[in-house]
mmCIF file of C-alpha atoms and ligand atoms in Angstrom:
data_model
loop_
_atom_site.group_PDB
_atom_site.id
_atom_site.type_symbol
_atom_site.label_atom_id
_atom_site.label_comp_id
_atom_site.label_asym_id
_atom_site.label_seq_id
_atom_site.Cartn_x
_atom_site.Cartn_y
_atom_site.Cartn_z
ATOM 1 C CA UNK A 1 -82.578 174.228 -69.099
ATOM 2 C CA UNK A 2 -79.080 173.467 -69.723
ATOM 3 C CA UNK A 3 -77.803 171.403 -72.564
ATOM 4 C CA UNK A 4 -74.786 170.592 -71.478
ATOM 5 C CA UNK A 5 -74.524 170.461 -66.917
ATOM 6 C CA UNK A 6 -70.515 170.172 -65.856
ATOM 7 C CA UNK A 7 -69.809 170.131 -61.683
ATOM 8 C CA UNK A 8 -67.385 169.310 -60.187
ATOM 9 C CA UNK A 9 -65.510 167.051 -62.509
ATOM 10 C CA UNK A 10 -62.096 165.528 -61.429
ATOM 11 C CA UNK A 11 -60.641 163.076 -63.991
ATOM 12 C CA UNK A 12 -57.953 161.028 -62.296
ATOM 13 C CA UNK A 13 -55.397 158.154 -62.980
ATOM 14 C CA UNK A 14 -55.188 154.639 -61.616
ATOM 15 C CA UNK A 15 -52.259 155.657 -58.972
ATOM 16 C CA UNK A 16 -54.484 158.714 -58.409
ATOM 17 C CA UNK A 17 -53.642 161.922 -60.494
ATOM 18 C CA UNK A 18 -55.502 164.494 -60.844
ATOM 19 C CA UNK A 19 -55.697 165.276 -64.822
ATOM 20 C CA UNK A 20 -58.465 167.881 -63.992
ATOM 21 C CA UNK A 21 -59.644 169.016 -60.500
ATOM 22 C CA UNK A 22 -62.417 169.911 -59.724
ATOM 23 C CA UNK A 23 -64.151 171.586 -63.442
ATOM 24 C CA UNK A 24 -67.820 173.100 -63.395
ATOM 25 C CA UNK A 25 -69.429 174.823 -66.737
ATOM 26 C CA UNK A 26 -72.604 174.383 -68.222
ATOM 27 C CA UNK A 27 -73.623 175.231 -71.852
ATOM 28 C CA UNK A 28 -77.505 175.920 -72.617
ATOM 29 C CA UNK A 29 -79.874 175.580 -75.672
ATOM 30 C CA UNK A 30 -78.076 176.933 -79.434
ATOM 31 C CA UNK A 31 -74.814 178.548 -77.054
ATOM 32 C CA UNK A 32 -71.096 178.059 -77.850
ATOM 33 C CA UNK A 33 -68.365 177.635 -74.612
ATOM 34 C CA UNK A 34 -64.671 178.056 -75.874
ATOM 35 C CA UNK A 35 -62.599 175.832 -73.301
ATOM 36 C CA UNK A 36 -59.157 177.320 -73.610
ATOM 37 C CA UNK A 37 -55.783 176.241 -72.471
ATOM 38 C CA UNK A 38 -52.006 175.151 -73.045
ATOM 39 C CA UNK A 39 -50.919 171.810 -74.051
ATOM 40 C CA UNK A 40 -51.884 169.097 -71.006
ATOM 41 C CA UNK A 41 -53.737 171.605 -69.385
ATOM 42 C CA UNK A 42 -56.810 168.604 -69.681
ATOM 43 C CA UNK A 43 -58.694 170.176 -72.346
ATOM 44 C CA UNK A 44 -59.205 166.723 -74.323
ATOM 45 C CA UNK A 45 -60.059 164.805 -71.895
ATOM 46 C CA UNK A 46 -62.426 167.248 -70.039
ATOM 47 C CA UNK A 47 -64.217 167.066 -74.317
ATOM 48 C CA UNK A 48 -64.002 162.654 -74.140
ATOM 49 C CA UNK A 49 -65.429 163.053 -70.323
ATOM 50 C CA UNK A 50 -68.030 164.957 -71.484
ATOM 51 C CA UNK A 51 -69.373 162.188 -74.111
ATOM 52 C CA UNK A 52 -68.361 159.221 -71.777
ATOM 53 C CA UNK A 53 -64.963 158.848 -73.663
ATOM 54 C CA UNK A 54 -62.340 158.314 -71.682
ATOM 55 C CA UNK A 55 -59.569 156.019 -72.879
ATOM 56 C CA UNK A 56 -59.354 152.534 -69.842
ATOM 57 C CA UNK A 57 -56.954 153.719 -67.478
ATOM 58 C CA UNK A 58 -58.814 157.015 -65.979
ATOM 59 C CA UNK A 59 -61.323 157.639 -64.542
ATOM 60 C CA UNK A 60 -64.003 160.319 -64.413
ATOM 61 C CA UNK A 61 -65.927 161.782 -61.443
ATOM 62 C CA UNK A 62 -68.126 164.996 -60.694
ATOM 63 C CA UNK A 63 -71.708 165.117 -62.609
ATOM 64 C CA UNK A 64 -72.046 165.167 -66.835
ATOM 65 C CA UNK A 65 -75.706 166.078 -67.017
ATOM 66 C CA UNK A 66 -75.763 165.894 -71.608
ATOM 67 C CA UNK A 67 -79.789 166.560 -71.628
ATOM 68 C CA UNK A 68 -81.191 165.510 -67.975
ATOM 69 C CA UNK A 69 -78.917 161.958 -68.606
ATOM 70 C CA UNK A 70 -76.151 161.960 -66.474
ATOM 71 C CA UNK A 71 -72.877 159.856 -68.491
ATOM 72 C CA UNK A 72 -70.688 159.393 -65.670
ATOM 73 C CA UNK A 73 -71.135 155.808 -64.747
ATOM 74 C CA UNK A 74 -73.548 155.543 -67.772
ATOM 75 C CA UNK A 75 -73.023 151.724 -69.452
ATOM 76 C CA UNK A 76 -72.406 151.645 -73.080
ATOM 77 C CA UNK A 77 -75.670 151.356 -74.037
ATOM 78 C CA UNK A 78 -77.138 154.750 -72.727
ATOM 79 C CA UNK A 79 -74.330 156.707 -73.805
ATOM 80 C CA UNK A 80 -74.997 155.444 -77.149
ATOM 81 C CA UNK A 81 -78.500 156.630 -77.212
ATOM 82 C CA UNK A 82 -76.651 159.970 -76.865
ATOM 83 C CA UNK A 83 -74.073 160.528 -78.413
ATOM 84 C CA UNK A 84 -75.013 161.846 -82.275
ATOM 85 C CA UNK A 85 -77.721 162.618 -81.718
ATOM 86 C CA UNK A 86 -77.599 164.918 -78.466
ATOM 87 C CA UNK A 87 -73.841 165.426 -78.287
ATOM 88 C CA UNK A 88 -71.526 164.433 -81.601
ATOM 89 C CA UNK A 89 -67.383 165.666 -81.590
ATOM 90 C CA UNK A 90 -64.612 166.951 -83.861
ATOM 91 C CA UNK A 91 -61.853 165.838 -83.000
ATOM 92 C CA UNK A 92 -57.970 167.317 -84.044
ATOM 93 C CA UNK A 93 -56.907 164.638 -86.500
ATOM 94 C CA UNK A 94 -59.687 163.379 -88.463
ATOM 95 C CA UNK A 95 -58.138 159.751 -88.937
ATOM 96 C CA UNK A 96 -59.871 159.605 -85.365
ATOM 97 C CA UNK A 97 -62.721 159.770 -86.577
ATOM 98 C CA UNK A 98 -63.120 157.891 -90.059
ATOM 99 C CA UNK A 99 -62.331 154.204 -90.818
ATOM 100 C CA UNK A 100 -59.173 153.787 -93.242
ATOM 101 C CA UNK A 101 -60.307 151.055 -95.302
ATOM 102 C CA UNK A 102 -63.973 152.371 -95.489
ATOM 103 C CA UNK A 103 -65.632 154.642 -98.327
ATOM 104 C CA UNK A 104 -66.599 157.665 -96.885
ATOM 105 C CA UNK A 105 -70.361 157.851 -98.616
ATOM 106 C CA UNK A 106 -70.452 154.577 -96.620
ATOM 107 C CA UNK A 107 -68.657 156.178 -93.746
ATOM 108 C CA UNK A 108 -71.703 159.742 -93.069
ATOM 109 C CA UNK A 109 -73.762 156.496 -93.573
ATOM 110 C CA UNK A 110 -72.869 155.357 -90.675
ATOM 111 C CA UNK A 111 -74.842 157.577 -87.894
ATOM 112 C CA UNK A 112 -77.804 157.556 -90.133
ATOM 113 C CA UNK A 113 -78.335 153.697 -90.421
ATOM 114 C CA UNK A 114 -77.900 153.932 -87.486
ATOM 115 C CA UNK A 115 -80.082 156.702 -84.651
ATOM 116 C CA UNK A 116 -82.231 157.215 -87.885
ATOM 117 C CA UNK A 117 -82.417 154.424 -89.496
ATOM 118 C CA UNK A 118 -82.828 155.408 -92.851
ATOM 119 C CA UNK A 119 -81.535 153.357 -95.939
ATOM 120 C CA UNK A 120 -81.599 152.912 -99.967
ATOM 121 C CA UNK A 121 -83.609 155.914 -101.677
ATOM 122 C CA UNK A 122 -83.801 158.150 -98.533
ATOM 123 C CA UNK A 123 -79.739 156.752 -97.053
ATOM 124 C CA UNK A 124 -78.108 158.125 -100.272
ATOM 125 C CA UNK A 125 -80.337 161.244 -100.937
ATOM 126 C CA UNK A 126 -79.325 162.070 -97.006
ATOM 127 C CA UNK A 127 -75.079 161.458 -97.638
ATOM 128 C CA UNK A 128 -74.964 163.455 -100.667
ATOM 129 C CA UNK A 129 -76.868 166.670 -98.468
ATOM 130 C CA UNK A 130 -74.766 166.222 -95.813
ATOM 131 C CA UNK A 131 -70.975 166.363 -97.845
ATOM 132 C CA UNK A 132 -73.303 169.261 -99.927
ATOM 133 C CA UNK A 133 -73.835 170.914 -96.530
ATOM 134 C CA UNK A 134 -70.074 170.744 -95.817
ATOM 135 C CA UNK A 135 -69.042 172.026 -99.757
ATOM 136 C CA UNK A 136 -67.670 168.389 -100.605
ATOM 137 C CA UNK A 137 -68.417 167.188 -103.465
ATOM 138 C CA UNK A 138 -70.154 164.491 -104.210
ATOM 139 C CA UNK A 139 -67.608 162.315 -106.081
ATOM 140 C CA UNK A 140 -65.593 162.483 -102.448
ATOM 141 C CA UNK A 141 -68.220 159.686 -101.777
ATOM 142 C CA UNK A 142 -66.806 157.371 -103.120
ATOM 143 C CA UNK A 143 -63.471 157.673 -102.117
ATOM 144 C CA UNK A 144 -61.289 156.519 -99.229
ATOM 145 C CA UNK A 145 -59.807 158.401 -96.482
ATOM 146 C CA UNK A 146 -55.911 158.066 -97.988
ATOM 147 C CA UNK A 147 -57.103 159.773 -101.405
ATOM 148 C CA UNK A 148 -58.118 162.423 -99.766
ATOM 149 C CA UNK A 149 -57.157 165.890 -98.787
ATOM 150 C CA UNK A 150 -56.224 166.368 -94.644
ATOM 151 C CA UNK A 151 -59.588 170.113 -94.891
ATOM 152 C CA UNK A 152 -61.419 167.569 -97.240
ATOM 153 C CA UNK A 153 -61.082 164.950 -94.264
ATOM 154 C CA UNK A 154 -61.783 166.850 -91.679
ATOM 155 C CA UNK A 155 -65.156 168.906 -93.622
ATOM 156 C CA UNK A 156 -66.246 164.675 -93.819
ATOM 157 C CA UNK A 157 -66.235 164.206 -89.934
ATOM 158 C CA UNK A 158 -68.048 166.644 -89.683
ATOM 159 C CA UNK A 159 -71.088 165.794 -91.654
ATOM 160 C CA UNK A 160 -70.844 162.591 -89.473
ATOM 161 C CA UNK A 161 -70.654 164.774 -86.720
ATOM 162 C CA UNK A 162 -73.515 166.470 -88.037
ATOM 163 C CA UNK A 163 -74.856 164.022 -89.811
ATOM 164 C CA UNK A 164 -78.338 162.907 -86.909
ATOM 165 C CA UNK A 165 -78.090 167.212 -85.866
ATOM 166 C CA UNK A 166 -76.882 166.850 -82.382
ATOM 167 C CA UNK A 167 -77.370 169.847 -79.660
ATOM 168 C CA UNK A 168 -74.334 169.707 -78.815
ATOM 169 C CA UNK A 169 -70.669 169.539 -81.137
ATOM 170 C CA UNK A 170 -67.264 169.337 -78.901
ATOM 171 C CA UNK A 171 -64.863 170.734 -81.765
ATOM 172 C CA UNK A 172 -61.085 169.302 -79.919
ATOM 173 C CA UNK A 173 -58.828 171.298 -82.073
ATOM 174 C CA UNK A 174 -60.654 170.892 -85.130
ATOM 175 C CA UNK A 175 -58.672 172.874 -87.156
ATOM 176 C CA UNK A 176 -54.888 172.356 -85.601
ATOM 177 C CA UNK A 177 -53.615 169.833 -87.351
ATOM 178 C CA UNK A 178 -54.427 170.645 -91.236
ATOM 179 C CA UNK A 179 -52.706 173.170 -93.554
ATOM 180 C CA UNK A 180 -52.970 177.254 -92.831
ATOM 181 C CA UNK A 181 -55.185 178.298 -95.694
ATOM 182 C CA UNK A 182 -57.784 175.320 -94.990
ATOM 183 C CA UNK A 183 -57.643 176.196 -90.952
ATOM 184 C CA UNK A 184 -59.754 180.068 -91.625
ATOM 185 C CA UNK A 185 -62.287 177.380 -94.154
ATOM 186 C CA UNK A 186 -62.375 174.392 -91.724
ATOM 187 C CA UNK A 187 -63.396 176.925 -89.145
ATOM 188 C CA UNK A 188 -65.782 178.879 -90.521
ATOM 189 C CA UNK A 189 -68.297 176.424 -92.108
ATOM 190 C CA UNK A 190 -67.724 175.210 -87.973
ATOM 191 C CA UNK A 191 -68.960 177.964 -87.412
ATOM 192 C CA UNK A 192 -71.304 178.864 -89.864
ATOM 193 C CA UNK A 193 -73.376 174.671 -89.859
ATOM 194 C CA UNK A 194 -73.674 175.871 -85.896
ATOM 195 C CA UNK A 195 -75.388 179.180 -86.610
ATOM 196 C CA UNK A 196 -77.655 177.725 -89.000
ATOM 197 C CA UNK A 197 -78.656 174.111 -87.759
ATOM 198 C CA UNK A 198 -78.527 176.674 -84.077
ATOM 199 C CA UNK A 199 -75.843 174.321 -82.390
ATOM 200 C CA UNK A 200 -75.037 174.090 -78.779
ATOM 201 C CA UNK A 201 -70.882 174.360 -78.913
ATOM 202 C CA UNK A 202 -68.167 172.999 -76.632
ATOM 203 C CA UNK A 203 -64.668 174.749 -79.172
ATOM 204 C CA UNK A 204 -61.205 173.739 -77.512
ATOM 205 C CA UNK A 205 -57.649 174.553 -78.464
ATOM 206 C CA UNK A 206 -55.140 175.980 -77.211
ATOM 207 C CA UNK A 207 -55.231 179.667 -79.423
ATOM 208 C CA UNK A 208 -57.239 182.252 -78.013
ATOM 209 C CA UNK A 209 -57.135 183.716 -81.183
ATOM 210 C CA UNK A 210 -59.087 181.082 -82.977
ATOM 211 C CA UNK A 211 -61.254 180.874 -80.104
ATOM 212 C CA UNK A 212 -62.407 183.924 -80.790
ATOM 213 C CA UNK A 213 -63.551 183.279 -84.133
ATOM 214 C CA UNK A 214 -66.807 181.151 -82.573
ATOM 215 C CA UNK A 215 -67.538 182.500 -79.557
ATOM 216 C CA UNK A 216 -67.543 185.270 -76.296
ATOM 217 C CA UNK A 217 -67.626 182.999 -73.648
ATOM 218 C CA UNK A 218 -64.676 180.686 -72.521
ATOM 219 C CA UNK A 219 -63.087 178.790 -69.555
ATOM 220 C CA UNK A 220 -59.199 179.225 -69.079
ATOM 221 C CA UNK A 221 -57.890 175.640 -67.958
ATOM 222 C CA UNK A 222 -54.257 175.210 -66.605
ATOM 223 C CA UNK A 223 -52.957 172.098 -64.295
ATOM 224 C CA UNK A 224 -57.021 171.004 -64.772
ATOM 225 C CA UNK A 225 -58.288 173.410 -62.913
ATOM 226 C CA UNK A 226 -60.190 176.038 -64.362
ATOM 227 C CA UNK A 227 -59.080 179.813 -63.384
ATOM 228 C CA UNK A 228 -60.581 182.027 -65.302
ATOM 229 C CA UNK A 229 -64.433 181.269 -66.406
ATOM 230 C CA UNK A 230 -65.849 184.481 -68.902
ATOM 231 C CA UNK A 231 -66.784 186.901 -71.273
ATOM 232 C CA UNK A 232 -63.450 187.095 -73.465
ATOM 233 C CA UNK A 233 -63.425 191.074 -74.587
ATOM 234 C CA UNK A 234 -63.201 190.668 -70.275
ATOM 235 C CA UNK A 235 -60.544 188.461 -70.681
ATOM 236 C CA UNK A 236 -58.776 189.963 -73.211
ATOM 237 C CA UNK A 237 -59.211 193.102 -71.181
ATOM 238 C CA UNK A 238 -58.199 191.813 -68.292
ATOM 239 C CA UNK A 239 -56.216 188.863 -68.393
ATOM 240 C CA UNK A 240 -55.672 189.658 -64.182
ATOM 241 C CA UNK A 241 -52.977 186.283 -64.217
ATOM 242 C CA UNK A 242 -49.747 185.821 -65.229
ATOM 243 C CA UNK A 243 -51.590 182.425 -67.136
ATOM 244 C CA UNK A 244 -54.483 183.800 -68.863
ATOM 245 C CA UNK A 245 -51.774 186.876 -69.910
ATOM 246 C CA UNK A 246 -49.180 184.569 -71.483
ATOM 247 C CA UNK A 247 -52.831 183.106 -73.453
ATOM 248 C CA UNK A 248 -53.726 186.832 -74.596
ATOM 249 C CA UNK A 249 -49.769 187.898 -75.493
ATOM 250 C CA UNK A 250 -49.844 184.841 -77.485
ATOM 251 C CA UNK A 251 -52.752 184.910 -79.193
ATOM 252 C CA UNK A 252 -52.268 188.956 -80.184
ATOM 253 C CA UNK A 253 -48.783 188.025 -81.402
ATOM 254 C CA UNK A 254 -50.629 185.335 -83.732
ATOM 255 C CA UNK A 255 -53.324 187.360 -84.397
ATOM 256 C CA UNK A 256 -51.021 190.881 -85.143
ATOM 257 C CA UNK A 257 -48.899 188.284 -87.767
ATOM 258 C CA UNK A 258 -52.363 186.688 -88.793
ATOM 259 C CA UNK A 259 -53.529 190.743 -89.493
ATOM 260 C CA UNK A 260 -56.590 189.484 -87.607
ATOM 261 C CA UNK A 261 -58.072 191.971 -85.003
ATOM 262 C CA UNK A 262 -58.461 190.488 -81.342
HETATM 263 N N1 ATP B 301 -55.131 157.772 -70.479
HETATM 264 C C1 ATP B 301 -53.592 158.832 -70.050
HETATM 265 N N2 ATP B 301 -53.431 158.384 -69.083
HETATM 266 C C2 ATP B 301 -52.367 159.358 -68.298
HETATM 267 N N3 ATP B 301 -52.223 160.087 -67.820
HETATM 268 C C3 ATP B 301 -53.035 160.834 -69.543
HETATM 269 C C4 ATP B 301 -54.112 160.227 -70.289
HETATM 270 N N4 ATP B 301 -53.855 161.185 -71.352
HETATM 271 C C5 ATP B 301 -53.898 162.713 -71.412
HETATM 272 N N5 ATP B 301 -52.777 162.359 -70.010
HETATM 273 C C6 ATP B 301 -52.185 163.680 -68.844
HETATM 274 O O1 ATP B 301 -53.343 164.682 -68.667
HETATM 275 C C7 ATP B 301 -52.527 165.876 -68.662
HETATM 276 C C8 ATP B 301 -54.184 166.404 -69.782
HETATM 277 O O2 ATP B 301 -54.185 166.232 -70.395
HETATM 278 P P1 ATP B 301 -54.869 166.723 -72.293
HETATM 279 O O3 ATP B 301 -54.579 166.179 -72.615
HETATM 280 O O4 ATP B 301 -56.706 166.731 -71.573
HETATM 281 O O5 ATP B 301 -54.036 168.091 -72.427
HETATM 282 P P2 ATP B 301 -54.856 168.886 -73.589
HETATM 283 O O6 ATP B 301 -54.555 170.256 -72.681
HETATM 284 O O7 ATP B 301 -55.656 168.585 -74.107
HETATM 285 O O8 ATP B 301 -53.446 169.481 -74.527
HETATM 286 P P3 ATP B 301 -53.362 168.689 -75.932
HETATM 287 O O9 ATP B 301 -53.627 170.103 -76.481
HETATM 288 O O10 ATP B 301 -51.815 168.612 -75.623
HETATM 289 O O11 ATP B 301 -53.454 167.012 -76.495
HETATM 290 C C9 ATP B 301 -52.237 165.718 -69.421
HETATM 291 O O12 ATP B 301 -50.946 166.009 -68.281
HETATM 292 C C10 ATP B 301 -51.619 164.585 -70.138
HETATM 293 O O13 ATP B 301 -49.981 164.470 -70.264
#
């Protein structure tokens, strides 16, 4: 059975504009899928709809099943049971997930306390190992978000997302807001952790070159619709439509500039 099944997902505004239009895809346990498209193509709304996090004023229809549980129309209580444990999200901007007024260690502790019931020494040990896993020094536990670098903030957000070992990690442009030198490190970290814990991954990006570093299978989104689905290799070899060809061309330019091998 698929871990995530999305069928005919449509996201629309109250005044009837369709932002995501009849999208279908699925991800099996331990598998990876890239969701790629230009800015405004509906990638983030898809990621939000999958976890029941759409902003007020937007409406989802169709079917989203997370580990067999329906997300669309579900109440907050059953969504909270899924979040963190079945699926967790890492956003582009780490500040989205982090509370500016709370020490990072306490924030990483929060999902461990809530979902796993850890307290006291066991909780402190779990936080220390969560930070160690994302290669953050132990002292970061005592820091506030503004006291560490952008890359360290994103590592802390990743530690929070992975704290309860979700079966599916959804990463929405997780490296886009970071300095170029830090981007590759954080991407490699995500790649390693997803593999180490046998997690499934939905990786959202406007950049095919970045997606190609973590997954082989992609859905190409344009104006809220899937224009192409399949192995990245096949899409690179034969983009077929103009939109996908433009994504491929810009990814190749960037990849060449970085000395990569798309
Ligand atoms: N709350 C909202 N109300 C109305 N329209 C919205 C809302 N959020 C997003 N949109 C619109 O929906 C479309 C898809 O947005 P989405 O954020 O999913 O795009 P994206 O592909 O993730 O792009 P980006 O990479 O720039 O975030 C865009 O045209 C956007 O302007």
